[in-house]
Short mmCIF file of C-alpha atoms in Angstrom, two decimals:
data_model
loop_
_atom_site.label_atom_id
_atom_site.label_comp_id
_atom_site.label_asym_id
_atom_site.label_seq_id
_atom_site.Cartn_x
_atom_site.Cartn_y
_atom_site.Cartn_z
CA MET V 10 27.38 15.89 11.16
CA ASN V 11 27.40 12.13 11.71
CA ALA V 12 24.54 10.80 14.11
CA PRO V 13 25.84 9.53 17.40
CA GLU V 14 26.74 6.05 17.66
CA PHE V 15 25.03 3.53 19.85
CA HIS V 16 24.09 -0.09 20.12
CA ALA V 17 20.42 -1.09 20.11
CA PRO V 18 19.32 -4.34 21.62
CA GLY V 19 20.33 -7.49 19.49
CA THR V 20 23.80 -5.94 18.47
CA LEU V 21 27.35 -7.35 19.21
CA SER V 22 27.51 -5.11 22.50
CA HIS V 23 24.37 -6.70 23.85
CA ARG V 24 25.28 -10.23 23.10
CA LYS V 25 28.85 -9.49 24.72
CA ILE V 26 27.12 -8.20 27.96
CA ARG V 27 24.90 -11.28 28.00
CA GLY V 28 27.82 -13.60 27.53
CA ALA V 29 29.68 -11.62 30.53
CA ALA V 30 26.57 -12.06 32.54
CA LEU V 31 26.48 -16.01 32.08
CA ILE V 32 30.48 -16.05 32.93
CA ILE V 33 29.76 -14.11 36.21
CA ALA V 34 26.78 -16.41 36.91
CA ALA V 35 29.07 -19.57 36.43
CA ALA V 36 31.86 -18.07 38.30
CA ALA V 37 29.72 -17.34 41.25
CA THR V 38 28.37 -20.76 41.11
CA LEU V 39 31.84 -22.31 41.20
CA MET V 40 32.69 -20.11 44.16
CA LEU V 41 29.59 -21.22 46.25
CA ALA V 42 30.37 -24.83 45.11
CA PHE V 43 34.09 -24.49 46.32
CA GLN V 44 33.34 -22.81 49.80
CA VAL V 45 30.75 -25.81 50.39
CA VAL V 46 33.47 -28.36 49.59
CA GLY V 47 36.14 -26.49 51.50
CA GLN V 48 33.81 -26.90 54.43
CA TRP V 49 33.80 -30.50 54.22
CA THR V 50 37.39 -30.90 53.42
CA HIS V 51 38.97 -28.50 55.71
CA ASP V 52 41.61 -30.81 56.86
CA SER V 53 42.18 -32.44 53.65
CA PRO V 54 45.20 -32.29 51.54
CA PHE V 55 43.02 -30.80 48.77
CA ALA V 56 42.28 -27.60 50.81
CA GLY V 57 45.02 -25.57 49.33
CA VAL V 58 43.74 -26.61 45.82
CA ILE V 59 40.19 -25.74 46.67
CA PHE V 60 41.36 -22.26 48.11
CA TRP V 61 43.10 -21.19 44.93
CA ALA V 62 40.42 -22.44 42.87
CA GLU V 63 38.07 -20.22 44.73
CA VAL V 64 40.53 -17.32 44.31
CA ALA V 65 40.46 -17.85 40.73
CA ALA V 66 36.75 -18.01 40.39
CA GLU V 67 36.66 -14.33 42.24
CA ILE V 68 39.31 -13.00 39.91
CA THR V 69 37.19 -14.29 37.01
CA VAL V 70 34.03 -12.35 38.57
CA VAL V 71 35.97 -9.14 38.85
CA VAL V 72 37.71 -9.37 35.51
CA THR V 73 34.59 -10.21 33.84
CA ILE V 74 32.67 -7.31 35.70
CA ALA V 75 35.46 -4.88 34.64
CA MET V 76 35.19 -5.93 31.06
CA ALA V 77 31.54 -5.73 30.97
CA ALA V 78 30.85 -2.61 32.57
CA PRO V 79 32.16 -0.31 29.86
CA LEU V 80 29.74 -2.18 27.54
CA ALA V 81 26.90 -1.92 29.79
CA LEU V 82 27.48 1.83 30.07
CA ARG V 83 27.73 2.13 26.26
CA GLU V 84 24.58 0.32 25.96
CA MET V 85 22.77 2.55 28.55
CA ARG V 86 23.94 5.65 26.40
CA GLY V 87 22.92 4.07 23.36
CA ARG V 88 19.35 3.54 24.73
CA ARG V 89 19.16 6.74 26.23
CA GLN V 90 20.13 8.36 22.90
CA LEU V 91 17.45 6.28 21.13
CA ALA V 92 14.92 7.34 23.67
CA THR V 93 15.93 10.87 23.01
CA THR V 94 15.77 10.58 19.27
CA ALA V 95 12.37 8.89 19.42
CA ILE V 96 11.18 11.87 21.63
CA GLU V 97 12.55 14.31 19.30
CA ALA V 98 11.09 12.64 16.17
CA ARG V 99 7.66 12.38 17.93
CA ARG V 100 7.88 16.18 18.69
CA GLN V 101 8.78 16.96 14.92
CA VAL V 102 5.82 14.53 13.68
CA GLU V 103 3.50 16.28 16.10
CA MET V 104 4.67 19.91 14.91
CA LEU V 105 4.20 18.79 11.16
CA LEU V 106 0.87 17.48 11.76
CA LYS V 107 -0.01 20.70 13.57
CA MET V 108 1.36 22.72 10.58
CA THR V 109 -0.49 20.62 8.38
CA ASP V 110 -3.66 21.33 10.10
CA MET V 111 -3.11 25.14 10.31
CA LEU V 112 -2.39 25.36 6.64
CA GLN V 113 -5.82 23.87 5.97
CA SER V 114 -7.05 26.95 7.34
CA ALA V 115 -4.77 29.20 5.36
CA MET V 116 -7.09 31.34 2.92
CA CYS V 117 -4.09 33.18 1.26
CA TYR V 118 -0.30 33.33 0.84
CA ALA V 119 0.07 35.58 3.84
CA ASP V 120 -1.46 32.93 6.07
CA ALA V 121 0.61 30.21 4.57
CA ASN V 122 3.63 32.36 5.20
CA ALA V 123 2.84 32.91 8.81
CA VAL V 124 2.37 29.10 9.44
CA LEU V 125 5.54 28.31 7.52
CA ARG V 126 7.63 30.82 9.43
CA ALA V 127 6.32 29.79 12.91
CA THR V 128 6.91 26.06 12.16
CA ALA V 129 10.46 26.36 10.54
CA GLY V 130 11.59 28.56 13.30
CA GLN V 131 11.01 25.67 15.70
CA LEU V 132 12.04 22.75 13.66
CA LEU V 133 14.97 24.28 11.85
CA PRO V 134 16.53 26.60 14.41
CA GLY V 135 19.79 28.32 13.22
CA PHE V 136 18.87 28.19 9.65
CA GLY V 137 17.51 30.71 7.16
CA GLY V 138 14.64 30.37 5.06
CA ALA V 139 12.67 31.58 2.06
CA LEU V 140 9.61 30.88 0.29
CA TYR V 141 9.12 31.72 -3.46
CA VAL V 142 5.70 31.12 -5.16
CA PHE V 143 4.90 31.77 -9.16
CA ASN V 144 3.49 35.07 -10.18
CA ASN V 145 0.16 35.19 -12.00
CA SER V 146 1.68 35.04 -15.52
CA GLY V 147 3.93 31.91 -14.43
CA ASP V 148 6.97 33.30 -15.79
CA ARG V 149 8.82 33.99 -12.59
CA LEU V 150 8.66 33.38 -8.88
CA ASP V 151 8.25 36.13 -6.36
CA LEU V 152 9.80 36.06 -3.03
CA SER V 153 6.76 35.35 -0.63
CA ILE V 154 8.83 35.48 2.71
CA ALA V 155 12.11 35.26 4.08
CA TRP V 156 13.84 34.85 7.59
CA ASP V 157 17.20 34.68 9.28
CA TRP V 158 19.62 35.36 6.26
CA PRO V 159 22.98 37.11 6.65
CA GLU V 160 22.61 40.90 6.21
CA ASP V 161 25.02 40.84 3.28
CA SER V 162 23.39 37.68 1.49
CA GLN V 163 19.83 38.27 1.34
CA PRO V 164 17.61 36.32 -1.02
CA ALA V 165 16.76 37.47 -4.63
CA ASP V 166 13.51 39.12 -4.94
CA THR V 167 12.47 37.06 -8.07
CA VAL V 168 13.91 33.97 -9.48
CA SER V 169 13.53 32.87 -13.19
CA PRO V 170 12.64 29.03 -13.48
CA SER V 171 15.08 28.88 -16.27
CA HIS V 172 17.91 29.93 -13.93
CA CYS V 173 17.27 27.51 -11.01
CA TRP V 174 18.71 24.05 -11.15
CA ALA V 175 16.03 22.76 -8.69
CA LEU V 176 13.27 24.00 -10.87
CA LYS V 177 14.85 22.66 -14.16
CA ARG V 178 15.44 19.26 -12.48
CA GLY V 179 12.35 19.01 -10.55
CA LYS V 180 14.47 17.81 -7.77
CA PRO V 181 16.02 19.25 -4.57
CA HIS V 182 19.54 20.93 -5.24
CA VAL V 183 22.48 22.00 -2.87
CA ASN V 184 24.08 25.29 -3.78
CA GLN V 185 27.35 24.32 -2.54
CA ALA V 186 30.22 26.92 -1.65
CA GLY V 187 33.61 27.02 -3.28
CA PRO V 188 34.86 27.25 -6.77
CA GLY V 189 33.55 24.74 -9.37
CA ALA V 190 30.20 24.08 -7.27
CA LEU V 191 27.03 23.98 -9.43
CA ARG V 192 25.21 27.09 -8.09
CA CYS V 193 21.97 28.89 -9.23
CA GLU V 194 22.57 32.54 -10.54
CA HIS V 195 20.35 34.09 -7.87
CA HIS V 196 22.44 32.98 -4.75
CA ASP V 197 25.28 34.67 -3.08
CA GLN V 198 28.61 32.73 -3.04
CA SER V 199 28.97 33.06 0.59
CA VAL V 200 26.03 31.02 1.55
CA VAL V 201 25.01 27.09 1.20
CA VAL V 202 21.59 26.77 -0.11
CA PHE V 203 19.25 23.72 -0.08
CA GLU V 204 16.27 24.30 -2.71
CA ILE V 205 13.41 22.29 -2.89
CA PRO V 206 10.78 22.47 -5.69
CA MET V 207 7.26 22.46 -4.03
CA MET V 208 5.15 19.88 -6.08
CA ALA V 209 1.47 18.87 -5.59
CA ARG V 210 -0.46 17.17 -8.06
CA ALA V 211 2.33 16.81 -10.65
CA GLU V 212 2.70 20.49 -10.87
CA ILE V 213 5.39 23.04 -9.25
CA TYR V 214 3.91 25.77 -7.20
CA GLY V 215 6.76 27.24 -5.65
CA LEU V 216 10.46 26.98 -4.19
CA PHE V 217 11.45 26.37 -0.44
CA ASN V 218 15.06 27.37 0.46
CA VAL V 219 16.82 26.45 3.61
CA GLN V 220 20.10 28.47 3.96
CA ALA V 221 23.25 27.90 6.33
CA SER V 222 26.51 29.32 6.53
CA GLY V 223 29.94 28.60 7.93
CA PRO V 224 32.60 25.78 7.54
CA ASP V 225 30.13 23.02 8.50
CA ALA V 226 27.21 24.46 6.51
CA GLU V 227 26.78 21.44 4.17
CA ALA V 228 26.93 18.99 6.81
CA ARG V 229 24.22 20.93 8.90
CA LEU V 230 22.06 20.90 5.83
CA SER V 231 22.57 17.50 5.03
CA GLY V 232 21.33 16.64 8.53
CA VAL V 233 17.94 18.47 8.36
CA ALA V 234 17.39 17.56 4.66
CA PRO V 235 14.71 14.99 5.38
CA LEU V 236 12.87 17.60 7.82
CA ALA V 237 13.20 20.06 5.38
CA GLY V 238 11.57 18.13 2.63
CA ALA V 239 8.69 17.29 4.93
CA ILE V 240 7.96 20.78 5.55
CA ALA V 241 8.06 21.50 1.68
CA ASP V 242 5.58 18.77 1.21
CA ALA V 243 3.18 20.17 3.65
CA MET V 244 3.63 23.63 2.08
CA SER V 245 3.19 22.32 -1.35
CA LEU V 246 -0.21 20.86 -0.78
CA ALA V 247 -1.30 24.26 0.96
CA LEU V 248 -0.07 26.38 -1.88
CA SER V 249 -1.84 24.04 -4.52
CA ASN V 250 -4.91 24.49 -2.36
CA ILE V 251 -4.60 28.36 -2.43
CA ALA V 252 -3.93 28.45 -6.14
CA LEU V 253 -7.08 26.39 -6.72
CA ARG V 254 -9.09 28.74 -4.46
CA GLU V 255 -7.79 31.74 -6.25
CA LYS V 256 -8.55 30.10 -9.69
CA LEU V 257 -12.22 29.42 -8.58
CA ARG V 258 -12.56 32.94 -7.11
CA THR V 259 -11.23 34.45 -10.27
CA GLN V 260 -13.58 32.28 -12.50
CA ALA V 261 -16.46 33.46 -10.24
CA LEU V 262 -15.65 37.18 -10.26
CA ARG V 263 -13.88 37.55 -13.67
CA ASP V 264 -14.87 37.50 -17.30
CA PRO V 265 -13.19 34.48 -19.02
CA LEU V 266 -12.49 36.46 -22.36
CA THR V 267 -11.38 39.79 -21.23
CA GLY V 268 -10.00 39.17 -17.59
CA LEU V 269 -12.07 41.95 -16.48
CA TYR V 270 -14.51 41.79 -13.51
CA ASN V 271 -17.84 40.50 -14.31
CA ARG V 272 -21.15 42.27 -14.02
CA ARG V 273 -22.25 40.69 -10.82
CA TYR V 274 -19.02 41.69 -8.97
CA MET V 275 -19.27 45.22 -10.40
CA GLU V 276 -22.64 45.58 -8.98
CA ASP V 277 -21.57 44.50 -5.54
CA VAL V 278 -18.65 46.82 -5.70
CA LEU V 279 -20.62 49.87 -6.81
CA GLU V 280 -22.94 49.49 -3.75
CA ARG V 281 -19.92 49.41 -1.47
CA TYR V 282 -18.18 52.37 -3.31
CA ALA V 283 -21.37 54.26 -3.26
CA ASN V 284 -21.86 53.98 0.37
CA LEU V 285 -18.09 54.78 1.13
CA ALA V 286 -18.58 58.23 -1.00
CA LYS V 287 -21.63 58.98 0.78
CA ARG V 288 -19.93 58.36 4.15
CA ASN V 289 -16.76 60.44 3.07
CA ASP V 290 -18.57 63.01 1.12
CA SER V 291 -16.41 62.32 -1.89
CA PRO V 292 -17.22 61.61 -5.61
CA LEU V 293 -17.72 58.29 -7.28
CA THR V 294 -17.52 58.47 -11.41
CA ALA V 295 -18.76 55.64 -13.56
CA ILE V 296 -17.51 55.43 -17.08
CA MET V 297 -19.79 53.51 -19.59
CA ILE V 298 -18.12 52.24 -22.62
CA ASP V 299 -19.68 50.58 -25.86
CA LEU V 300 -17.51 49.53 -28.95
CA ASP V 301 -18.89 51.21 -32.16
CA HIS V 302 -20.05 48.97 -34.78
CA PHE V 303 -18.86 45.99 -33.06
CA LYS V 304 -21.67 43.75 -34.68
CA ARG V 305 -20.42 44.72 -38.22
CA LEU V 306 -16.76 43.99 -37.18
CA ASN V 307 -18.01 40.44 -36.31
CA ASP V 308 -20.01 39.98 -39.21
CA GLU V 309 -17.15 41.10 -41.55
CA HIS V 310 -14.09 39.68 -39.91
CA GLY V 311 -15.61 36.82 -37.77
CA HIS V 312 -15.87 36.43 -33.98
CA ALA V 313 -12.30 35.37 -33.52
CA LEU V 314 -11.19 38.75 -34.42
CA GLY V 315 -14.15 40.24 -32.56
CA ASP V 316 -12.90 38.35 -29.37
CA SER V 317 -9.49 39.53 -29.78
CA VAL V 318 -10.39 43.00 -30.14
CA LEU V 319 -12.41 42.85 -26.88
CA SER V 320 -9.33 41.42 -25.07
CA GLY V 321 -7.03 44.18 -26.65
CA VAL V 322 -9.62 46.77 -25.37
CA ALA V 323 -9.71 45.30 -21.85
CA ALA V 324 -5.86 45.54 -21.73
CA ALA V 325 -6.17 49.32 -22.88
CA ILE V 326 -8.42 50.09 -20.19
CA VAL V 327 -6.61 48.29 -17.38
CA GLY V 328 -3.37 49.90 -18.63
CA ALA V 329 -4.96 53.47 -18.21
CA ILE V 330 -6.62 53.08 -14.70
CA ARG V 331 -5.49 52.97 -11.09
CA PRO V 332 -5.25 49.95 -8.87
CA CYS V 333 -8.22 51.18 -6.77
CA ASP V 334 -10.43 51.43 -9.92
CA ILE V 335 -12.61 48.52 -11.06
CA ALA V 336 -13.08 47.57 -14.83
CA CYS V 337 -15.81 45.18 -15.85
CA ARG V 338 -17.50 43.67 -18.69
CA TYR V 339 -21.06 44.83 -18.30
CA GLY V 340 -22.46 42.61 -21.13
CA GLY V 341 -21.45 41.88 -24.92
CA GLU V 342 -19.26 44.78 -25.91
CA GLU V 343 -20.34 46.99 -23.01
CA LEU V 344 -17.93 47.76 -20.51
CA VAL V 345 -17.88 49.90 -17.31
CA VAL V 346 -15.14 51.41 -15.30
CA LEU V 347 -15.70 52.59 -11.67
CA LEU V 348 -13.45 55.51 -10.24
CA PRO V 349 -13.56 56.13 -6.54
CA ASP V 350 -12.58 59.49 -5.20
CA CYS V 351 -12.78 60.90 -8.84
CA ALA V 352 -14.64 64.16 -9.86
CA LEU V 353 -16.62 64.37 -12.95
CA ILE V 354 -13.88 66.54 -14.93
CA GLU V 355 -11.39 63.93 -13.85
CA GLY V 356 -13.51 61.09 -14.95
CA VAL V 357 -13.98 62.80 -18.42
CA ALA V 358 -10.46 63.33 -18.90
CA LYS V 359 -9.73 59.57 -18.12
CA ALA V 360 -12.51 58.50 -20.52
CA GLU V 361 -10.77 60.73 -23.24
CA MET V 362 -7.59 59.04 -22.44
CA ILE V 363 -9.11 55.57 -22.65
CA ARG V 364 -10.95 56.43 -25.93
CA ALA V 365 -7.62 57.45 -27.37
CA ARG V 366 -6.00 54.26 -26.36
CA ILE V 367 -8.93 52.15 -28.05
CA GLU V 368 -8.68 54.12 -31.40
CA SER V 369 -4.84 53.45 -31.38
CA LEU V 370 -5.77 49.69 -31.61
CA SER V 371 -7.02 50.33 -35.07
CA GLU V 372 -3.35 49.79 -36.40
CA ASN V 373 -2.85 46.41 -34.89
CA TYR V 374 -5.93 44.94 -36.12
CA GLY V 375 -6.17 46.41 -39.49
CA THR V 376 -9.72 47.66 -39.08
CA ARG V 377 -11.05 50.79 -37.60
CA ILE V 378 -11.84 50.32 -33.85
CA THR V 379 -13.49 53.14 -31.70
CA ALA V 380 -15.78 53.31 -28.75
CA SER V 381 -18.23 55.83 -27.36
CA PHE V 382 -18.35 56.87 -23.64
CA GLY V 383 -20.84 58.26 -21.09
CA VAL V 384 -19.69 59.34 -17.80
CA ALA V 385 -21.83 60.05 -14.67
CA THR V 386 -20.63 61.19 -11.06
CA ILE V 387 -22.15 61.00 -7.71
CA SER V 388 -23.02 63.48 -6.45
CA GLU V 389 -22.55 65.98 -9.47
CA THR V 390 -24.84 64.31 -11.87
CA SER V 391 -26.56 61.55 -9.92
CA ALA V 392 -27.96 61.10 -6.44
CA LYS V 393 -27.32 57.39 -5.67
CA ALA V 394 -25.87 54.29 -6.88
CA GLY V 395 -28.98 53.30 -8.56
CA ASP V 396 -28.99 56.51 -10.73
CA LEU V 397 -25.30 56.35 -11.65
CA LEU V 398 -25.28 53.71 -14.42
CA ALA V 399 -28.45 54.94 -15.85
CA ASP V 400 -27.21 58.59 -16.13
CA ALA V 401 -23.78 57.15 -17.51
CA ASP V 402 -25.70 55.09 -19.96
CA ALA V 403 -27.92 57.95 -21.02
CA ALA V 404 -24.84 59.98 -21.67
CA LEU V 405 -23.31 57.09 -23.89
CA TYR V 406 -26.48 56.99 -25.87
CA ARG V 407 -26.19 60.71 -26.72
CA ALA V 408 -22.53 60.15 -27.84
CA LYS V 409 -23.73 57.60 -30.11
CA GLN V 410 -26.24 59.93 -31.47
CA GLU V 411 -23.85 62.78 -31.81
CA GLY V 412 -21.52 60.51 -34.00
CA ARG V 413 -19.74 58.01 -32.00
CA ASN V 414 -15.96 57.94 -30.99
CA ARG V 415 -16.59 60.61 -28.37
CA VAL V 416 -17.27 61.03 -24.50
CA GLY V 417 -20.66 62.26 -23.51
CA THR V 418 -21.34 63.44 -19.82
CA ALA V 419 -24.38 63.29 -17.71
CA PRO V 420 -25.96 66.69 -17.02
CA PRO V 421 -25.26 68.25 -13.69
CA ARG V 422 -28.25 67.71 -11.12
CA SER V 423 -28.55 71.54 -10.53
CA SER V 424 -29.13 72.31 -14.31
CA GLY V 425 -30.69 70.80 -17.05
CA VAL V 426 -27.62 71.02 -19.41
CA VAL V 427 -27.44 68.11 -21.80
CA GLY V 428 -23.49 67.59 -21.64
CA LEU V 429 -20.40 69.29 -20.99
CA ASN V 430 -17.75 70.50 -23.55
CA LEU V 431 -15.32 67.75 -23.78
CA ALA V 432 -12.34 70.23 -24.75
CA ALA V 433 -13.13 72.38 -21.83
CA ALA V 434 -13.24 69.26 -19.52
CA ALA V 435 -9.95 68.18 -20.74
CA GLU V 436 -8.42 71.54 -20.03
#
């Protein structure tokens, strides 16, 4: 869509109007002069000449006004359009500044999505939008939020960086309609999509899409491209800040080698889970894990293999537990898993599953890898959070004494039984 044409001050139209004003002033001066002279030469033989000269001056004034009027009207329309454009530009700048200010308070992607949706709805009415952000592994982008897309042309849930021209080029890209157009695979053929890679600090953090449909879709997108770019720039900085905050939070809460939560975080969660278990009268199980002969493995095969084994064991544990469960590195080769709303017998079964998964890693590393386990539960074996880990650790010690590579359980609070029969528990 072409911008409305108007002539600003200093253009050809302005100069023509100024020239017309000079002509009108000169003609009016001549008319006044002819009237004065006519009074003095009323009976003179030149009276007729003076009369027609005055008429000619009047005609000149009328013709000049008729010619200048459209120019003046165009100039007025142009100035009004200029003022309207300036007001709209100021409104857009104010909204972008407000958006930037709000994004500084965004603590997570959900906050940033809400700010983007509210701002884009006002600055880009009539256009669909979508925001993609990289997943934790960085191998794909997941749809974070989308709005106002056609029902039959919804945006893809995921985008592969290798299939997106905007990401491959590191520049905005228009997915045009029609045959022969260079389009990304994840877009429907019926919509025109303007894609903007969201970059900050020389790194891409996401992808911003603006969608339009209809015969004039490309022209409409071209008209809002600068504004869409400004929105993407503001969001890029916000996404980089959120990513940095998440990275720092992860570093503060997780063990860098295994990716599991660290001991400090586990102790905080243990207290919360224990209080929740008491309030809901539900069980809370802790599994204490210790890798067997880990020092000997390090001495014989080196610390590099030892670190690799720890990472593999951590992955095996994470693959066996629920999203609500917490796995942490307690210290050295000791690991702890907290299982909320999990009874003792269920915790023993889970521990046996993890034990088998760890033992199966022996093939991958070319050496025997096993672990011993201790299981305790509030309130079957332990009264409170302070007792839970101590009871699980005592059960782990007994499993070590009994030959390693096995699951030991803390005795029930109502009896002095040393342990539970593992086979019976598994059944």
